[in-house]
Amino acid sequence: MNLHVQWVTLLWMFFSGGILGVAFDSYRVVSGQLRFPRWTVHALDLLYWAAASVFVFRMLYHSNQGQLRFYVFLGLFVGVWIYFLFLSVITERFVVMLMVVIKRIYALVVRLIELFIIAPIRILLKGTKLALGFVWIVVLFLGRISLLPIWRILRWMSRPLLRRFHIPERADKLKSWTVQLWNRWFTKN
């Protein structure tokens, strides 16, 4: 391996160390803001380190075909160290600001969905319920108007038959129940 490849690898490892610092600070701030359950923190840490390892070895393979040397670790360490000295606070503030913006956008989207989708559906359902209630009242009113004379005529015509055949007690109970129901729905009190 020539000197040019070694310097390129060292610079890529500086860059990779800085990226790992940005990713770690971002992950730490996001997990603090979202308050993940305690049992998921370990799984997310493991996921972060697995992704960081894949990223570093991908960069290493890109720069020098995966040859692992001392200056690779030195480059990663110096990159992370420089990041934490100069850029960590800026990254944390930026991620916190980004989380605030995302929360506000989320609240705005939820509010717009409520305003333009859920509210019209509720109004439509209330209007439908009101219209169906009105139709039901009209049907009952028309039924009362049209069926009352027919019921009186049928009752008048069936009186002689009922007197002649002596309806048993059960039929009398059924008759009284239907008369009460009819009086409740179709006659004025």
PDB file of N, CA and C in Angstrom, residues 28-83:
ATOM      1  N   ARG A  28     -28.835   9.976  20.588  1.00  0.00           N
ATOM      2  CA  ARG A  28     -28.998  10.254  22.019  1.00  0.00           C
ATOM      3  C   ARG A  28     -30.085  11.308  22.256  1.00  0.00           C
ATOM      4  N   VAL A  29     -30.093  12.377  21.460  1.00  0.00           N
ATOM      5  CA  VAL A  29     -31.091  13.434  21.628  1.00  0.00           C
ATOM      6  C   VAL A  29     -32.485  12.936  21.251  1.00  0.00           C
ATOM      7  N   VAL A  30     -32.577  12.206  20.153  1.00  0.00           N
ATOM      8  CA  VAL A  30     -33.894  11.698  19.717  1.00  0.00           C
ATOM      9  C   VAL A  30     -34.440  10.707  20.740  1.00  0.00           C
ATOM     10  N   SER A  31     -33.609   9.814  21.253  1.00  0.00           N
ATOM     11  CA  SER A  31     -34.109   8.852  22.244  1.00  0.00           C
ATOM     12  C   SER A  31     -34.492   9.560  23.536  1.00  0.00           C
ATOM     13  N   GLY A  32     -33.810  10.663  23.876  1.00  0.00           N
ATOM     14  CA  GLY A  32     -34.204  11.438  25.049  1.00  0.00           C
ATOM     15  C   GLY A  32     -35.505  12.187  24.836  1.00  0.00           C
ATOM     16  N   GLN A  33     -35.725  12.696  23.637  1.00  0.00           N
ATOM     17  CA  GLN A  33     -36.961  13.433  23.339  1.00  0.00           C
ATOM     18  C   GLN A  33     -38.165  12.506  23.241  1.00  0.00           C
ATOM     19  N   LEU A  34     -37.986  11.344  22.637  1.00  0.00           N
ATOM     20  CA  LEU A  34     -39.112  10.430  22.413  1.00  0.00           C
ATOM     21  C   LEU A  34     -39.369   9.504  23.597  1.00  0.00           C
ATOM     22  N   ARG A  35     -38.430   9.428  24.528  1.00  0.00           N
ATOM     23  CA  ARG A  35     -38.570   8.617  25.749  1.00  0.00           C
ATOM     24  C   ARG A  35     -38.984   7.186  25.416  1.00  0.00           C
ATOM     25  N   PHE A  36     -38.087   6.494  24.772  1.00  0.00           N
ATOM     26  CA  PHE A  36     -38.335   5.091  24.440  1.00  0.00           C
ATOM     27  C   PHE A  36     -38.452   4.268  25.720  1.00  0.00           C
ATOM     28  N   PRO A  37     -39.197   3.172  25.681  1.00  0.00           N
ATOM     29  CA  PRO A  37     -39.233   2.283  26.851  1.00  0.00           C
ATOM     30  C   PRO A  37     -37.828   1.765  27.165  1.00  0.00           C
ATOM     31  N   ARG A  38     -37.596   1.486  28.441  1.00  0.00           N
ATOM     32  CA  ARG A  38     -36.254   1.127  28.900  1.00  0.00           C
ATOM     33  C   ARG A  38     -35.722  -0.125  28.203  1.00  0.00           C
ATOM     34  N   TRP A  39     -36.606  -1.090  27.928  1.00  0.00           N
ATOM     35  CA  TRP A  39     -36.140  -2.344  27.333  1.00  0.00           C
ATOM     36  C   TRP A  39     -35.711  -2.158  25.881  1.00  0.00           C
ATOM     37  N   THR A  40     -36.186  -1.110  25.212  1.00  0.00           N
ATOM     38  CA  THR A  40     -35.799  -0.909  23.812  1.00  0.00           C
ATOM     39  C   THR A  40     -34.470  -0.176  23.663  1.00  0.00           C
ATOM     40  N   VAL A  41     -34.010   0.485  24.746  1.00  0.00           N
ATOM     41  CA  VAL A  41     -32.769   1.253  24.663  1.00  0.00           C
ATOM     42  C   VAL A  41     -31.598   0.337  24.316  1.00  0.00           C
ATOM     43  N   HIS A  42     -31.554  -0.833  24.938  1.00  0.00           N
ATOM     44  CA  HIS A  42     -30.446  -1.756  24.671  1.00  0.00           C
ATOM     45  C   HIS A  42     -30.484  -2.262  23.229  1.00  0.00           C
ATOM     46  N   ALA A  43     -31.675  -2.553  22.757  1.00  0.00           N
ATOM     47  CA  ALA A  43     -31.799  -3.015  21.367  1.00  0.00           C
ATOM     48  C   ALA A  43     -31.406  -1.896  20.394  1.00  0.00           C
ATOM     49  N   LEU A  44     -31.801  -0.661  20.684  1.00  0.00           N
ATOM     50  CA  LEU A  44     -31.436   0.461  19.816  1.00  0.00           C
ATOM     51  C   LEU A  44     -29.936   0.743  19.869  1.00  0.00           C
ATOM     52  N   ASP A  45     -29.337   0.599  21.056  1.00  0.00           N
ATOM     53  CA  ASP A  45     -27.870   0.749  21.152  1.00  0.00           C
ATOM     54  C   ASP A  45     -27.163  -0.295  20.299  1.00  0.00           C
ATOM     55  N   LEU A  46     -27.628  -1.515  20.401  1.00  0.00           N
ATOM     56  CA  LEU A  46     -27.025  -2.592  19.607  1.00  0.00           C
ATOM     57  C   LEU A  46     -27.194  -2.316  18.108  1.00  0.00           C
ATOM     58  N   LEU A  47     -28.375  -1.823  17.738  1.00  0.00           N
ATOM     59  CA  LEU A  47     -28.632  -1.482  16.341  1.00  0.00           C
ATOM     60  C   LEU A  47     -27.710  -0.337  15.883  1.00  0.00           C
ATOM     61  N   TYR A  48     -27.508   0.673  16.737  1.00  0.00           N
ATOM     62  CA  TYR A  48     -26.614   1.777  16.389  1.00  0.00           C
ATOM     63  C   TYR A  48     -25.198   1.263  16.159  1.00  0.00           C
ATOM     64  N   TRP A  49     -24.695   0.459  17.068  1.00  0.00           N
ATOM     65  CA  TRP A  49     -23.312  -0.015  16.939  1.00  0.00           C
ATOM     66  C   TRP A  49     -23.142  -0.956  15.755  1.00  0.00           C
ATOM     67  N   ALA A  50     -24.166  -1.732  15.462  1.00  0.00           N
ATOM     68  CA  ALA A  50     -24.084  -2.593  14.265  1.00  0.00           C
ATOM     69  C   ALA A  50     -24.039  -1.735  13.001  1.00  0.00           C
ATOM     70  N   ALA A  51     -24.900  -0.709  12.943  1.00  0.00           N
ATOM     71  CA  ALA A  51     -24.898   0.181  11.776  1.00  0.00           C
ATOM     72  C   ALA A  51     -23.589   0.957  11.681  1.00  0.00           C
ATOM     73  N   ALA A  52     -23.044   1.385  12.829  1.00  0.00           N
ATOM     74  CA  ALA A  52     -21.773   2.108  12.822  1.00  0.00           C
ATOM     75  C   ALA A  52     -20.646   1.203  12.333  1.00  0.00           C
ATOM     76  N   SER A  53     -20.635  -0.044  12.759  1.00  0.00           N
ATOM     77  CA  SER A  53     -19.592  -0.985  12.309  1.00  0.00           C
ATOM     78  C   SER A  53     -19.678  -1.217  10.809  1.00  0.00           C
ATOM     79  N   VAL A  54     -20.886  -1.414  10.317  1.00  0.00           N
ATOM     80  CA  VAL A  54     -21.065  -1.621   8.875  1.00  0.00           C
ATOM     81  C   VAL A  54     -20.600  -0.382   8.114  1.00  0.00           C
ATOM     82  N   PHE A  55     -20.963   0.810   8.614  1.00  0.00           N
ATOM     83  CA  PHE A  55     -20.565   2.051   7.952  1.00  0.00           C
ATOM     84  C   PHE A  55     -19.045   2.195   7.919  1.00  0.00           C
ATOM     85  N   VAL A  56     -18.375   1.953   9.064  1.00  0.00           N
ATOM     86  CA  VAL A  56     -16.918   2.109   9.124  1.00  0.00           C
ATOM     87  C   VAL A  56     -16.232   1.099   8.207  1.00  0.00           C
ATOM     88  N   PHE A  57     -16.666  -0.137   8.231  1.00  0.00           N
ATOM     89  CA  PHE A  57     -16.009  -1.126   7.378  1.00  0.00           C
ATOM     90  C   PHE A  57     -16.324  -0.889   5.901  1.00  0.00           C
ATOM     91  N   ARG A  58     -17.472  -0.326   5.614  1.00  0.00           N
ATOM     92  CA  ARG A  58     -17.775   0.039   4.227  1.00  0.00           C
ATOM     93  C   ARG A  58     -16.835   1.161   3.754  1.00  0.00           C
ATOM     94  N   MET A  59     -16.635   2.161   4.612  1.00  0.00           N
ATOM     95  CA  MET A  59     -15.707   3.245   4.282  1.00  0.00           C
ATOM     96  C   MET A  59     -14.274   2.714   4.150  1.00  0.00           C
ATOM     97  N   LEU A  60     -13.925   1.811   5.042  1.00  0.00           N
ATOM     98  CA  LEU A  60     -12.583   1.229   4.992  1.00  0.00           C
ATOM     99  C   LEU A  60     -12.384   0.423   3.711  1.00  0.00           C
ATOM    100  N   TYR A  61     -13.381  -0.316   3.330  1.00  0.00           N
ATOM    101  CA  TYR A  61     -13.295  -1.096   2.097  1.00  0.00           C
ATOM    102  C   TYR A  61     -13.224  -0.166   0.881  1.00  0.00           C
ATOM    103  N   HIS A  62     -13.944   0.934   0.938  1.00  0.00           N
ATOM    104  CA  HIS A  62     -13.943   1.896  -0.160  1.00  0.00           C
ATOM    105  C   HIS A  62     -12.574   2.573  -0.306  1.00  0.00           C
ATOM    106  N   SER A  63     -11.934   2.850   0.824  1.00  0.00           N
ATOM    107  CA  SER A  63     -10.678   3.609   0.753  1.00  0.00           C
ATOM    108  C   SER A  63      -9.457   2.735   0.512  1.00  0.00           C
ATOM    109  N   ASN A  64      -9.396   1.530   1.136  1.00  0.00           N
ATOM    110  CA  ASN A  64      -8.180   0.733   0.937  1.00  0.00           C
ATOM    111  C   ASN A  64      -8.460  -0.774   0.861  1.00  0.00           C
ATOM    112  N   GLN A  65      -9.587  -1.155   0.333  1.00  0.00           N
ATOM    113  CA  GLN A  65      -9.977  -2.548   0.139  1.00  0.00           C
ATOM    114  C   GLN A  65     -10.007  -3.330   1.457  1.00  0.00           C
ATOM    115  N   GLY A  66     -10.312  -2.668   2.581  1.00  0.00           N
ATOM    116  CA  GLY A  66     -10.541  -3.335   3.852  1.00  0.00           C
ATOM    117  C   GLY A  66      -9.307  -3.696   4.638  1.00  0.00           C
ATOM    118  N   GLN A  67      -8.183  -3.120   4.362  1.00  0.00           N
ATOM    119  CA  GLN A  67      -6.978  -3.419   5.135  1.00  0.00           C
ATOM    120  C   GLN A  67      -7.035  -2.651   6.452  1.00  0.00           C
ATOM    121  N   LEU A  68      -6.937  -3.384   7.542  1.00  0.00           N
ATOM    122  CA  LEU A  68      -7.066  -2.810   8.875  1.00  0.00           C
ATOM    123  C   LEU A  68      -5.671  -2.535   9.434  1.00  0.00           C
ATOM    124  N   ARG A  69      -5.368  -1.259   9.687  1.00  0.00           N
ATOM    125  CA  ARG A  69      -4.064  -0.843  10.203  1.00  0.00           C
ATOM    126  C   ARG A  69      -4.268   0.034  11.436  1.00  0.00           C
ATOM    127  N   PHE A  70      -3.193   0.348  12.132  1.00  0.00           N
ATOM    128  CA  PHE A  70      -3.260   1.170  13.332  1.00  0.00           C
ATOM    129  C   PHE A  70      -3.813   2.564  13.030  1.00  0.00           C
ATOM    130  N   TYR A  71      -3.411   3.167  11.942  1.00  0.00           N
ATOM    131  CA  TYR A  71      -3.852   4.526  11.619  1.00  0.00           C
ATOM    132  C   TYR A  71      -5.354   4.598  11.334  1.00  0.00           C
ATOM    133  N   VAL A  72      -5.980   3.454  11.037  1.00  0.00           N
ATOM    134  CA  VAL A  72      -7.445   3.434  10.873  1.00  0.00           C
ATOM    135  C   VAL A  72      -8.098   3.770  12.210  1.00  0.00           C
ATOM    136  N   PHE A  73      -7.681   3.079  13.276  1.00  0.00           N
ATOM    137  CA  PHE A  73      -8.227   3.366  14.605  1.00  0.00           C
ATOM    138  C   PHE A  73      -7.852   4.767  15.074  1.00  0.00           C
ATOM    139  N   LEU A  74      -6.637   5.192  14.757  1.00  0.00           N
ATOM    140  CA  LEU A  74      -6.200   6.540  15.104  1.00  0.00           C
ATOM    141  C   LEU A  74      -7.081   7.582  14.399  1.00  0.00           C
ATOM    142  N   GLY A  75      -7.373   7.370  13.127  1.00  0.00           N
ATOM    143  CA  GLY A  75      -8.234   8.290  12.376  1.00  0.00           C
ATOM    144  C   GLY A  75      -9.640   8.346  12.940  1.00  0.00           C
ATOM    145  N   LEU A  76     -10.204   7.189  13.291  1.00  0.00           N
ATOM    146  CA  LEU A  76     -11.553   7.168  13.893  1.00  0.00           C
ATOM    147  C   LEU A  76     -11.554   7.913  15.222  1.00  0.00           C
ATOM    148  N   PHE A  77     -10.570   7.627  16.057  1.00  0.00           N
ATOM    149  CA  PHE A  77     -10.512   8.268  17.369  1.00  0.00           C
ATOM    150  C   PHE A  77     -10.356   9.780  17.244  1.00  0.00           C
ATOM    151  N   VAL A  78      -9.463  10.222  16.388  1.00  0.00           N
ATOM    152  CA  VAL A  78      -9.239  11.666  16.220  1.00  0.00           C
ATOM    153  C   VAL A  78     -10.481  12.326  15.610  1.00  0.00           C
ATOM    154  N   GLY A  79     -11.142  11.661  14.681  1.00  0.00           N
ATOM    155  CA  GLY A  79     -12.361  12.217  14.083  1.00  0.00           C
ATOM    156  C   GLY A  79     -13.472  12.384  15.107  1.00  0.00           C
ATOM    157  N   VAL A  80     -13.669  11.379  15.943  1.00  0.00           N
ATOM    158  CA  VAL A  80     -14.695  11.471  16.993  1.00  0.00           C
ATOM    159  C   VAL A  80     -14.295  12.532  18.014  1.00  0.00           C
ATOM    160  N   TRP A  81     -13.018  12.576  18.390  1.00  0.00           N
ATOM    161  CA  TRP A  81     -12.536  13.532  19.392  1.00  0.00           C
ATOM    162  C   TRP A  81     -12.710  14.965  18.906  1.00  0.00           C
ATOM    163  N   ILE A  82     -12.338  15.243  17.663  1.00  0.00           N
ATOM    164  CA  ILE A  82     -12.498  16.592  17.101  1.00  0.00           C
ATOM    165  C   ILE A  82     -13.979  16.955  17.017  1.00  0.00           C
ATOM    166  N   TYR A  83     -14.784  15.993  16.641  1.00  0.00           N
ATOM    167  CA  TYR A  83     -16.225  16.261  16.581  1.00  0.00           C
ATOM    168  C   TYR A  83     -16.753  16.658  17.953  1.00  0.00           C
TER     169      TYR A  83
END
